[in-house]
Coordinates of C-alpha atoms in Angstrom, one line a residue:
M966 CA -32.1 4.0 -17.8
L967 CA -29.3 3.3 -15.5
L968 CA -28.1 0.0 -14.0
P969 CA -26.7 0.2 -10.5
T970 CA -22.9 0.4 -10.3
I971 CA -21.1 -2.7 -11.7
P972 CA -17.4 -3.6 -12.0
L973 CA -15.3 -3.1 -15.1
L974 CA -12.2 -5.2 -14.8
K975 CA -8.9 -5.1 -16.6
I976 CA -7.4 -8.6 -16.2
K977 CA -4.5 -10.5 -17.5
K978 CA -6.0 -13.9 -17.0
L979 CA -9.5 -15.3 -16.5
N980 CA -10.6 -17.8 -13.8
G981 CA -9.8 -15.3 -11.1
I982 CA -6.0 -15.4 -11.3
K983 CA -5.1 -11.7 -11.5
I984 CA -7.0 -8.4 -11.3
I985 CA -4.8 -5.6 -12.5
N986 CA -7.3 -2.8 -12.1
V987 CA -10.8 -2.3 -11.0
R988 CA -13.1 0.6 -11.6
I989 CA -16.8 0.6 -10.6
I990 CA -18.9 2.9 -12.9
D991 CA -22.4 3.5 -14.0
I992 CA -23.3 2.4 -17.6
K993 CA -26.2 2.7 -19.9
V994 CA -28.3 -0.5 -20.6
M995 CA -31.1 -1.6 -22.9
D996 CA -34.6 -0.4 -22.2
K997 CA -37.6 -2.8 -22.0
E998 CA -37.9 -2.9 -25.8
G999 CA -34.3 -3.9 -26.2
R1000 CA -33.0 -0.5 -27.5
M1001 CA -29.7 0.9 -26.2
D1002 CA -29.9 4.4 -24.9
K1003 CA -27.6 6.6 -26.9
I1004 CA -25.1 8.8 -25.1
E1005 CA -23.2 11.4 -27.1
N1006 CA -19.5 11.3 -26.5
N1007 CA -18.3 14.5 -28.0
Y1008 CA -15.7 15.3 -25.4
K1009 CA -12.1 16.1 -26.2
V1010 CA -8.8 16.3 -24.3
G1011 CA -8.3 19.9 -23.1
Q1012 CA -12.0 20.7 -23.0
K1013 CA -13.2 22.5 -19.8
L1014 CA -16.5 21.5 -18.2
K1015 CA -18.6 22.1 -15.1
I1016 CA -19.6 18.9 -13.2
E1017 CA -21.1 17.9 -9.9
I1018 CA -19.5 14.9 -8.2
E1019 CA -22.1 12.2 -7.2
K1020 CA -19.9 9.6 -5.4
I1021 CA -16.5 8.2 -4.7
V1022 CA -15.8 4.8 -6.4
F1023 CA -13.3 2.0 -5.5
G1024 CA -9.9 3.4 -6.4
G1025 CA -10.6 6.7 -4.7
E1026 CA -11.8 8.9 -7.7
G1027 CA -14.9 10.9 -7.7
L1028 CA -17.5 10.2 -10.3
G1029 CA -20.1 12.4 -12.0
H1030 CA -22.1 12.6 -15.2
I1031 CA -22.6 15.2 -17.9
D1032 CA -25.7 14.4 -20.1
G1033 CA -25.4 10.8 -18.9
F1034 CA -21.8 10.4 -19.8
T1035 CA -19.5 9.2 -17.0
I1036 CA -16.5 11.3 -15.9
F1037 CA -14.0 10.4 -13.3
V1038 CA -12.3 13.2 -11.4
P1039 CA -9.4 12.5 -9.0
M1040 CA -9.2 14.5 -5.7
S1041 CA -12.9 15.3 -5.8
V1042 CA -15.6 14.9 -3.1
P1043 CA -19.3 14.1 -3.4
G1044 CA -21.2 17.4 -3.6
D1045 CA -18.3 19.2 -5.2
I1046 CA -19.3 21.5 -8.1
L1047 CA -16.2 21.8 -10.2
E1048 CA -14.6 23.2 -13.3
I1049 CA -12.5 20.4 -14.8
E1050 CA -10.2 19.9 -17.7
I1051 CA -10.6 16.6 -19.7
I1052 CA -7.3 14.7 -19.8
S1053 CA -8.4 11.4 -21.4
V1054 CA -11.4 10.2 -23.3
K1055 CA -12.5 6.5 -23.7
K1056 CA -15.6 5.1 -25.4
S1057 CA -17.7 4.9 -22.3
Y1058 CA -16.0 7.4 -19.9
A1059 CA -13.5 10.2 -19.6
R1060 CA -11.2 11.5 -16.9
G1061 CA -10.7 15.1 -15.9
L1062 CA -8.6 17.2 -13.4
I1063 CA -9.9 19.9 -11.2
T1064 CA -9.0 23.4 -12.4
K1065 CA -11.4 25.2 -10.1
I1066 CA -13.6 24.4 -7.1
I1067 CA -16.8 26.4 -7.7
K1068 CA -18.6 25.0 -4.6
P1069 CA -16.9 22.5 -2.3
G1070 CA -18.8 19.5 -1.0
K1071 CA -19.5 19.4 2.7
D1072 CA -17.0 16.5 3.2
R1073 CA -14.1 18.5 1.8
I1074 CA -11.5 20.0 4.2
E1075 CA -11.6 23.7 4.7
D1076 CA -8.6 24.6 2.5
S1077 CA -10.2 24.6 -0.9
S1078 CA -7.1 26.1 -2.5
K1079 CA -5.6 22.5 -2.9
V1080 CA -7.0 20.7 -5.8
S1081 CA -4.3 18.3 -7.1
F1082 CA -2.5 15.1 -6.2
E1083 CA 0.7 17.1 -5.8
D1084 CA -1.0 19.7 -3.5
F1085 CA -1.8 16.9 -1.1
D1086 CA 1.8 15.4 -0.9
G1087 CA 0.7 12.5 -3.2
C1088 CA -2.3 11.7 -0.8
D1089 CA -5.4 10.8 -2.9
F1090 CA -7.8 11.1 0.1
G1091 CA -6.1 14.2 1.6
M1092 CA -9.0 16.4 0.4
L1093 CA -11.5 14.5 2.7
K1094 CA -12.1 15.2 6.4
Y1095 CA -10.7 12.2 8.3
D1096 CA -14.1 10.9 9.6
K1097 CA -15.3 11.0 6.1
Q1098 CA -12.3 9.1 4.8
L1099 CA -13.3 6.2 7.1
E1100 CA -16.9 6.4 6.0
Y1101 CA -16.1 6.3 2.2
K1102 CA -13.6 3.4 2.7
N1103 CA -16.3 1.4 4.4
Q1104 CA -18.7 2.2 1.6
M1105 CA -16.1 1.2 -1.1
L1106 CA -15.5 -2.1 0.6
K1107 CA -19.2 -3.0 0.7
E1108 CA -19.6 -2.0 -2.9
V1109 CA -16.7 -4.2 -4.0
L1110 CA -17.9 -7.2 -2.0
E1111 CA -21.4 -6.9 -3.6
K1112 CA -20.3 -6.2 -7.2
I1113 CA -17.1 -8.3 -7.5
G1114 CA -17.8 -10.9 -4.9
S1115 CA -21.6 -11.1 -5.5
I1116 CA -21.9 -11.4 -1.7
N1117 CA -25.1 -10.9 0.1
L1118 CA -24.0 -8.6 2.9
E1119 CA -27.2 -9.1 5.0
N1120 CA -25.8 -12.2 6.4
V1121 CA -22.3 -10.9 7.1
N1122 CA -21.2 -9.0 10.2
I1123 CA -19.3 -6.0 8.9
E1124 CA -17.6 -4.2 11.8
N1125 CA -16.9 -0.5 11.9
I1126 CA -13.7 0.5 10.4
I1127 CA -10.8 0.8 12.9
G1128 CA -9.5 4.4 12.5
S1129 CA -6.1 5.8 13.4
E1130 CA -5.3 8.1 16.3
I1131 CA -2.4 9.3 14.2
E1132 CA -3.8 10.8 11.0
T1133 CA -0.6 12.1 9.5
N1134 CA 3.2 11.5 9.6
Y1135 CA 2.8 7.9 10.5
R1136 CA 5.2 6.2 8.0
N1137 CA 8.3 4.7 9.6
K1138 CA 9.9 4.2 6.1
T1139 CA 10.3 6.9 3.5
S1140 CA 11.9 6.5 0.1
E1141 CA 12.2 9.6 -2.1
P1142 CA 13.9 10.3 -5.4
L1143 CA 16.4 13.1 -5.6
F1144 CA 16.2 15.7 -8.4
K1145 CA 17.6 19.1 -9.2
K1146 CA 15.6 22.2 -9.7
D1147 CA 17.0 25.8 -10.2
G1148 CA 20.4 24.5 -9.2
K1149 CA 19.2 23.0 -5.9
I1150 CA 19.0 19.3 -5.0
L1151 CA 15.5 18.4 -3.7
T1152 CA 13.6 15.2 -2.9
G1153 CA 10.1 14.5 -4.0
F1154 CA 7.5 12.1 -5.3
Y1155 CA 6.6 10.6 -8.6
S1156 CA 3.4 12.1 -10.2
R1157 CA 0.6 9.6 -10.9
K1158 CA 1.4 7.2 -13.7
S1159 CA 4.6 9.2 -14.4
H1160 CA 8.3 9.4 -13.8
N1161 CA 8.1 13.1 -13.3
V1162 CA 9.2 14.2 -9.8
F1163 CA 7.5 16.9 -7.8
S1164 CA 8.4 18.3 -4.4
A1165 CA 5.5 18.7 -2.0
K1166 CA 4.9 21.9 0.1
E1167 CA 4.1 19.9 3.2
S1168 CA 4.7 16.3 4.3
L1169 CA 1.6 14.4 5.3
L1170 CA 2.9 10.9 5.5
K1171 CA 6.6 10.7 6.4
S1172 CA 7.6 10.8 10.1
K1173 CA 8.8 14.1 11.5
I1174 CA 12.2 12.5 12.2
A1175 CA 12.5 11.4 8.6
E1176 CA 11.7 14.9 7.4
E1177 CA 14.4 16.3 9.7
M1178 CA 16.9 13.7 8.5
I1179 CA 16.2 14.5 4.8
N1180 CA 16.4 18.2 5.4
K1181 CA 19.8 17.8 7.1
F1182 CA 21.1 15.6 4.3
L1183 CA 19.9 18.1 1.6
E1184 CA 21.6 20.9 3.4
E1185 CA 24.9 19.1 3.5
I1186 CA 24.9 18.0 -0.2
N1187 CA 23.7 21.4 -1.4
S1188 CA 26.6 23.1 0.4
Y1189 CA 28.8 21.8 -2.4
A1190 CA 26.8 23.7 -5.1
G1191 CA 28.9 25.9 -7.3
T1192 CA 32.1 24.1 -6.4
K1193 CA 34.1 21.6 -8.4
N1194 CA 32.8 18.9 -6.0
E1195 CA 29.1 19.7 -6.7
F1196 CA 27.0 16.6 -6.4
K1197 CA 25.4 15.3 -9.6
V1198 CA 21.9 13.9 -9.6
Y1199 CA 21.0 10.8 -11.6
N1200 CA 19.1 11.5 -14.9
E1201 CA 17.0 8.6 -16.0
I1202 CA 16.8 9.8 -19.6
T1203 CA 20.6 10.3 -20.1
D1204 CA 21.5 7.5 -17.6
S1205 CA 24.1 9.9 -16.1
G1206 CA 24.6 11.4 -12.6
F1207 CA 25.2 10.0 -9.2
L1208 CA 22.5 10.5 -6.5
K1209 CA 19.3 8.5 -7.0
H1210 CA 17.2 8.1 -3.8
V1211 CA 17.3 8.8 -0.1
I1212 CA 15.7 6.2 2.2
V1213 CA 15.0 6.8 5.9
R1214 CA 13.8 4.1 8.3
N1215 CA 12.9 4.9 11.9
N1216 CA 11.7 3.0 14.9
E1217 CA 9.3 4.0 17.7
K1218 CA 12.2 5.6 19.6
N1219 CA 12.9 7.8 16.6
E1220 CA 16.2 6.2 15.9
V1221 CA 17.1 6.5 12.3
M1222 CA 18.7 4.3 9.5
L1223 CA 19.8 6.4 6.6
I1224 CA 20.4 4.8 3.1
I1225 CA 21.6 6.7 0.1
V1226 CA 21.0 5.0 -3.3
V1227 CA 23.5 6.0 -6.0
S1228 CA 24.1 5.0 -9.6
K1229 CA 27.8 4.4 -9.5
K1230 CA 30.9 5.1 -7.4
S1231 CA 32.1 8.4 -9.0
Q1232 CA 31.4 10.5 -6.0
Y1233 CA 31.4 7.7 -3.4
K1234 CA 34.2 8.9 -1.2
Q1235 CA 32.8 12.4 -1.1
L1236 CA 29.4 11.1 -0.1
V1237 CA 31.0 9.0 2.7
K1238 CA 32.5 12.3 4.1
V1239 CA 29.0 13.9 4.1
L1240 CA 27.4 10.8 5.8
E1241 CA 30.2 10.7 8.4
K1242 CA 29.6 14.3 9.3
L1243 CA 25.9 13.7 9.6
Y1244 CA 26.5 10.5 11.7
N1245 CA 28.9 12.3 14.1
E1246 CA 26.7 15.4 14.6
N1247 CA 23.3 13.7 15.0
E1248 CA 22.8 11.2 17.9
F1249 CA 19.4 9.9 16.4
I1250 CA 21.3 8.5 13.4
K1251 CA 22.1 4.9 14.4
S1252 CA 22.9 3.2 11.1
V1253 CA 24.1 4.5 7.7
Y1254 CA 24.3 2.6 4.3
I1255 CA 25.1 3.3 0.7
S1256 CA 23.5 1.2 -2.0
V1257 CA 24.9 1.1 -5.5
K1258 CA 22.2 0.5 -8.2
T1259 CA 23.1 0.0 -11.8
E1260 CA 20.2 -2.2 -13.0
A1261 CA 17.2 -0.6 -14.7
N1262 CA 14.1 -1.7 -12.8
N1263 CA 11.5 -0.5 -10.4
V1264 CA 13.3 -1.7 -7.3
I1265 CA 14.7 1.2 -5.2
L1266 CA 17.6 -0.5 -3.4
G1267 CA 20.6 -1.5 -5.5
E1268 CA 22.5 -4.7 -6.0
D1269 CA 25.4 -3.7 -3.7
T1270 CA 24.3 -2.3 -0.3
K1271 CA 27.2 -1.5 2.0
H1272 CA 27.1 -0.7 5.8
I1273 CA 29.1 2.5 6.4
F1274 CA 28.6 3.7 9.9
G1275 CA 26.9 2.7 13.2
D1276 CA 24.8 -0.4 13.8
E1277 CA 23.8 -2.8 11.0
Y1278 CA 20.2 -2.7 11.9
L1279 CA 17.5 -0.8 13.9
K1280 CA 15.7 -2.6 16.8
E1281 CA 11.9 -2.5 17.0
E1282 CA 9.3 -4.4 19.0
M1283 CA 5.8 -5.5 18.0
E1284 CA 3.4 -7.9 19.7
G1285 CA 6.1 -8.6 22.2
I1286 CA 8.5 -9.8 19.6
K1287 CA 11.8 -8.0 19.0
F1288 CA 12.8 -7.4 15.4
N1289 CA 16.1 -6.4 13.7
I1290 CA 15.3 -4.2 10.8
Y1291 CA 17.9 -4.1 7.9
P1292 CA 17.7 -1.9 4.8
D1293 CA 15.7 -4.5 2.9
S1294 CA 13.6 -5.9 5.8
F1295 CA 9.9 -5.9 5.5
F1296 CA 8.2 -4.2 8.4
Q1297 CA 4.7 -2.6 8.6
I1298 CA 5.1 1.1 7.8
N1299 CA 2.3 2.1 10.4
K1300 CA 3.2 0.1 13.5
S1301 CA 0.3 1.2 15.7
Q1302 CA -2.4 0.3 13.1
A1303 CA -0.5 -2.9 12.3
I1304 CA -0.9 -4.0 15.9
K1305 CA -4.7 -3.4 15.6
L1306 CA -4.8 -5.4 12.4
Y1307 CA -2.9 -8.4 13.8
D1308 CA -4.9 -8.3 17.1
K1309 CA -8.1 -8.4 15.1
A1310 CA -6.9 -11.4 13.0
I1311 CA -5.9 -13.3 16.2
E1312 CA -9.3 -12.5 17.6
F1313 CA -11.1 -13.9 14.5
L1314 CA -8.9 -17.0 14.7
G1315 CA -10.1 -17.7 18.2
E1316 CA -9.0 -20.6 20.4
S1317 CA -6.4 -23.0 18.7
R1318 CA -4.2 -23.9 21.5
N1319 CA -4.0 -27.6 20.6
N1320 CA -3.9 -27.1 16.9
T1321 CA -1.6 -26.3 14.0
V1322 CA -2.2 -22.9 12.2
I1323 CA -0.6 -22.0 8.9
D1324 CA 0.5 -18.5 8.1
A1325 CA 0.5 -18.2 4.3
F1326 CA 2.5 -15.3 2.9
S1327 CA 4.2 -15.0 6.3
G1328 CA 6.8 -12.3 5.4
T1329 CA 9.2 -11.9 8.2
G1330 CA 7.0 -14.0 10.5
T1331 CA 5.2 -11.5 12.6
I1332 CA 1.8 -13.1 12.6
A1333 CA 3.2 -16.7 13.1
M1334 CA 5.3 -15.6 16.0
A1335 CA 2.5 -13.5 17.6
L1336 CA 0.3 -16.7 17.4
S1337 CA 3.0 -19.0 18.8
S1338 CA 1.8 -18.7 22.4
K1339 CA -1.8 -19.4 21.4
V1340 CA -1.3 -22.5 19.2
R1341 CA 0.4 -25.9 19.4
K1342 CA 2.4 -25.0 16.2
A1343 CA 2.6 -22.2 13.6
I1344 CA 4.0 -22.8 10.1
G1345 CA 4.9 -19.8 7.9
I1346 CA 5.2 -20.0 4.1
E1347 CA 7.0 -17.2 2.3
S1348 CA 8.5 -17.0 -1.2
V1349 CA 11.2 -14.3 -0.4
E1350 CA 14.2 -16.1 1.0
S1351 CA 15.7 -13.1 2.8
S1352 CA 12.3 -12.7 4.7
V1353 CA 12.4 -16.4 5.7
N1354 CA 15.9 -16.1 7.0
A1355 CA 15.0 -13.0 9.0
A1356 CA 11.9 -14.8 10.4
R1357 CA 14.0 -17.8 11.5
E1358 CA 16.6 -15.5 13.0
T1359 CA 13.9 -13.5 14.9
A1360 CA 12.3 -16.7 16.2
V1361 CA 15.7 -17.9 17.6
E1362 CA 16.5 -14.5 19.2
N1363 CA 13.0 -14.4 20.8
K1364 CA 13.3 -18.1 22.0
I1365 CA 10.2 -19.1 20.1
D1366 CA 10.5 -22.8 19.3
N1367 CA 7.0 -23.9 18.0
V1368 CA 7.2 -22.0 14.7
E1369 CA 8.6 -23.3 11.4
F1370 CA 9.2 -21.2 8.2
I1371 CA 9.2 -22.7 4.7
N1372 CA 10.7 -20.9 1.7
G1373 CA 8.5 -21.3 -1.4
K1374 CA 5.4 -20.1 -3.2
V1375 CA 2.2 -20.6 -1.3
E1376 CA 0.4 -22.2 -4.3
K1377 CA 3.2 -24.8 -4.5
V1378 CA 4.0 -25.4 -0.8
L1379 CA 0.5 -25.4 0.6
P1380 CA -1.0 -28.4 -1.3
E1381 CA 2.1 -30.5 -0.4
L1382 CA 2.1 -29.4 3.2
L1383 CA -1.5 -30.2 3.7
K1384 CA -0.9 -33.8 2.6
N1385 CA 1.2 -34.4 5.8
E1386 CA 0.1 -31.6 8.2
K1387 CA -3.4 -31.5 9.7
A1388 CA -4.1 -27.8 10.1
E1389 CA -7.3 -26.4 11.7
A1390 CA -6.9 -22.9 10.3
I1391 CA -5.0 -20.9 7.8
I1392 CA -4.2 -17.2 7.9
F1393 CA -3.7 -15.7 4.4
D1394 CA -2.0 -12.3 4.1
P1395 CA -1.2 -12.2 0.3
P1396 CA 0.1 -9.3 -1.8
R1397 CA -2.3 -7.2 -3.9
R1398 CA -2.8 -9.9 -6.5
G1399 CA -4.5 -12.1 -4.0
I1400 CA -4.3 -15.9 -3.6
D1401 CA -3.6 -18.2 -6.5
E1402 CA -6.5 -20.5 -7.3
K1403 CA -4.3 -23.6 -6.8
A1404 CA -3.9 -22.6 -3.1
L1405 CA -7.6 -21.9 -2.8
K1406 CA -8.4 -25.4 -4.3
S1407 CA -6.1 -27.1 -1.8
V1408 CA -8.0 -25.3 1.1
V1409 CA -11.3 -26.6 -0.3
K1410 CA -9.9 -30.1 -0.9
N1411 CA -8.6 -30.5 2.6
K1412 CA -11.7 -29.0 4.2
I1413 CA -9.9 -26.4 6.3
K1414 CA -12.4 -25.3 9.0
K1415 CA -11.3 -21.7 9.4
I1416 CA -9.7 -19.1 7.2
V1417 CA -8.6 -15.6 8.4
Y1418 CA -7.9 -13.5 5.3
I1419 CA -5.9 -10.3 5.6
S1420 CA -6.0 -8.2 2.4
C1421 CA -4.5 -5.0 1.2
N1422 CA -6.7 -5.1 -2.0
P1423 CA -10.5 -5.4 -1.5
A1424 CA -11.0 -6.4 -5.1
T1425 CA -8.9 -9.5 -5.0
F1426 CA -10.2 -10.3 -1.5
A1427 CA -13.8 -10.2 -2.9
R1428 CA -12.8 -12.4 -5.9
D1429 CA -11.1 -15.0 -3.6
T1430 CA -14.0 -15.0 -1.1
K1431 CA -16.5 -15.5 -3.9
F1432 CA -14.5 -18.7 -4.9
L1433 CA -14.6 -20.0 -1.3
I1434 CA -18.3 -19.3 -0.9
E1435 CA -19.0 -21.1 -4.1
N1436 CA -17.1 -24.1 -2.7
G1437 CA -18.8 -24.5 0.7
Y1438 CA -17.6 -21.6 2.8
K1439 CA -19.3 -18.7 4.5
L1440 CA -18.0 -15.2 5.0
E1441 CA -18.8 -14.6 8.8
K1442 CA -17.1 -11.4 9.7
V1443 CA -15.3 -8.5 8.0
S1444 CA -13.3 -5.8 9.7
T1445 CA -11.3 -3.0 8.1
V1446 CA -8.3 -1.2 9.5
D1447 CA -7.2 2.2 8.2
M1448 CA -3.5 1.5 7.9
F1449 CA -2.9 4.4 5.5
P1450 CA -4.8 7.6 6.5
Q1451 CA -5.0 10.2 3.8
T1452 CA -4.9 7.6 1.0
N1453 CA -7.8 5.4 -0.4
H1454 CA -6.0 2.2 0.7
V1455 CA -7.4 0.1 3.4
E1456 CA -6.6 -3.3 5.0
V1457 CA -9.3 -5.9 5.3
V1458 CA -9.4 -8.8 7.8
A1459 CA -12.1 -11.4 7.5
L1460 CA -13.3 -14.7 9.1
I1461 CA -14.3 -17.3 6.6
Q1462 CA -15.6 -20.7 7.9
K1463 CA -16.5 -24.1 6.4
E1464 CA -20.3 -24.5 6.4

């Protein structure tokens, strides 16, 4: 017999501090006489099987069963009948990749020739029709709230997901590694859980102007092929070569900032000549940088980023606030959907004109400054010093004088701040790991009336909400915004109030 779907969590710490990965699966349980159903696990890597996909689980993978044994299949759709090849086997489940679509599910896009992550430009929901992407994201959110948060959704107002009018090519920032194939320099993406780079046939996410910019750059550097000045591409294994990444940022006016990341300065002067030519020939290029990166880590930008041509920053506006965007500035990659997200958060906050509101994890201060005309005072807390400096600079330039930004970790700053500052509400917008329990305990201790929680990770949102419910709060409303069409990711915004 089967238990309804339950979560399996891989965690570094208990007590709700970090959830590293969440997968919701079906498992076998004891029957009425206490006997465990036996499931044969005779599967091997490389084995080919036929399977029908039953559902999509949190994380975006399809799930099916063969003789009761659970198998996850990326890029699959409920109703798909597939031939798959097993790529990994665990005690209670296996994973397989599609080798052939025998019969497509009704929610799959018409082009059934695409079966892999690479076929869809690295988009793990690209195989779904867009209206179905929204439907499955809503379903996954509800499942996570019930299974991880143990939340009774009958008493929660769950609003319809807010979809995007722009379904593709919405990213205003693109970072792509450079690699060489058949003597030609290309850009691409990293395969899942790998450092292998692939080049997609079509671009589903990056803006059209970014695609044009990258193509022009590749054309210029490839013109040196076969000459003594041929550009060398960085090789991670041998730690040799020059070109690492190309980064393109653009604003709503399609003005471009181009940043080239290199490993050293061996071909630096030659690269400057290429960039000067591109800058002079293309009016849409407003800013050019070179970033030298020598440290081995997962950060794309290097330690030494130098301005080469044009303006030092791009100008952008959101929620009536003018922003200066530098190479390392945080700015939402899908501006039109970010506006909907922030508007929903402000709507949930409601009237606070005579009160102080805290914006925890404030980044470059967008929410705090958007709130400034609606509250007595807004206080932002952010751990990244450069973001705090940018927020302060933006506030001055926009003549906003009732905002304050504090540099520090939320779990350390918030408890101290609440000793001296009476705040009616807190807006939390944490990274994927969610909110540290120390910060949540300070909310409970100070009996904060209203919490607006913005989350990019439904699993940690559910965990944190469960803690608050257990300590006298109620989840009133939840809305989701599809910030990242063609992927399984979704932004959640919720209203949580003291009972």
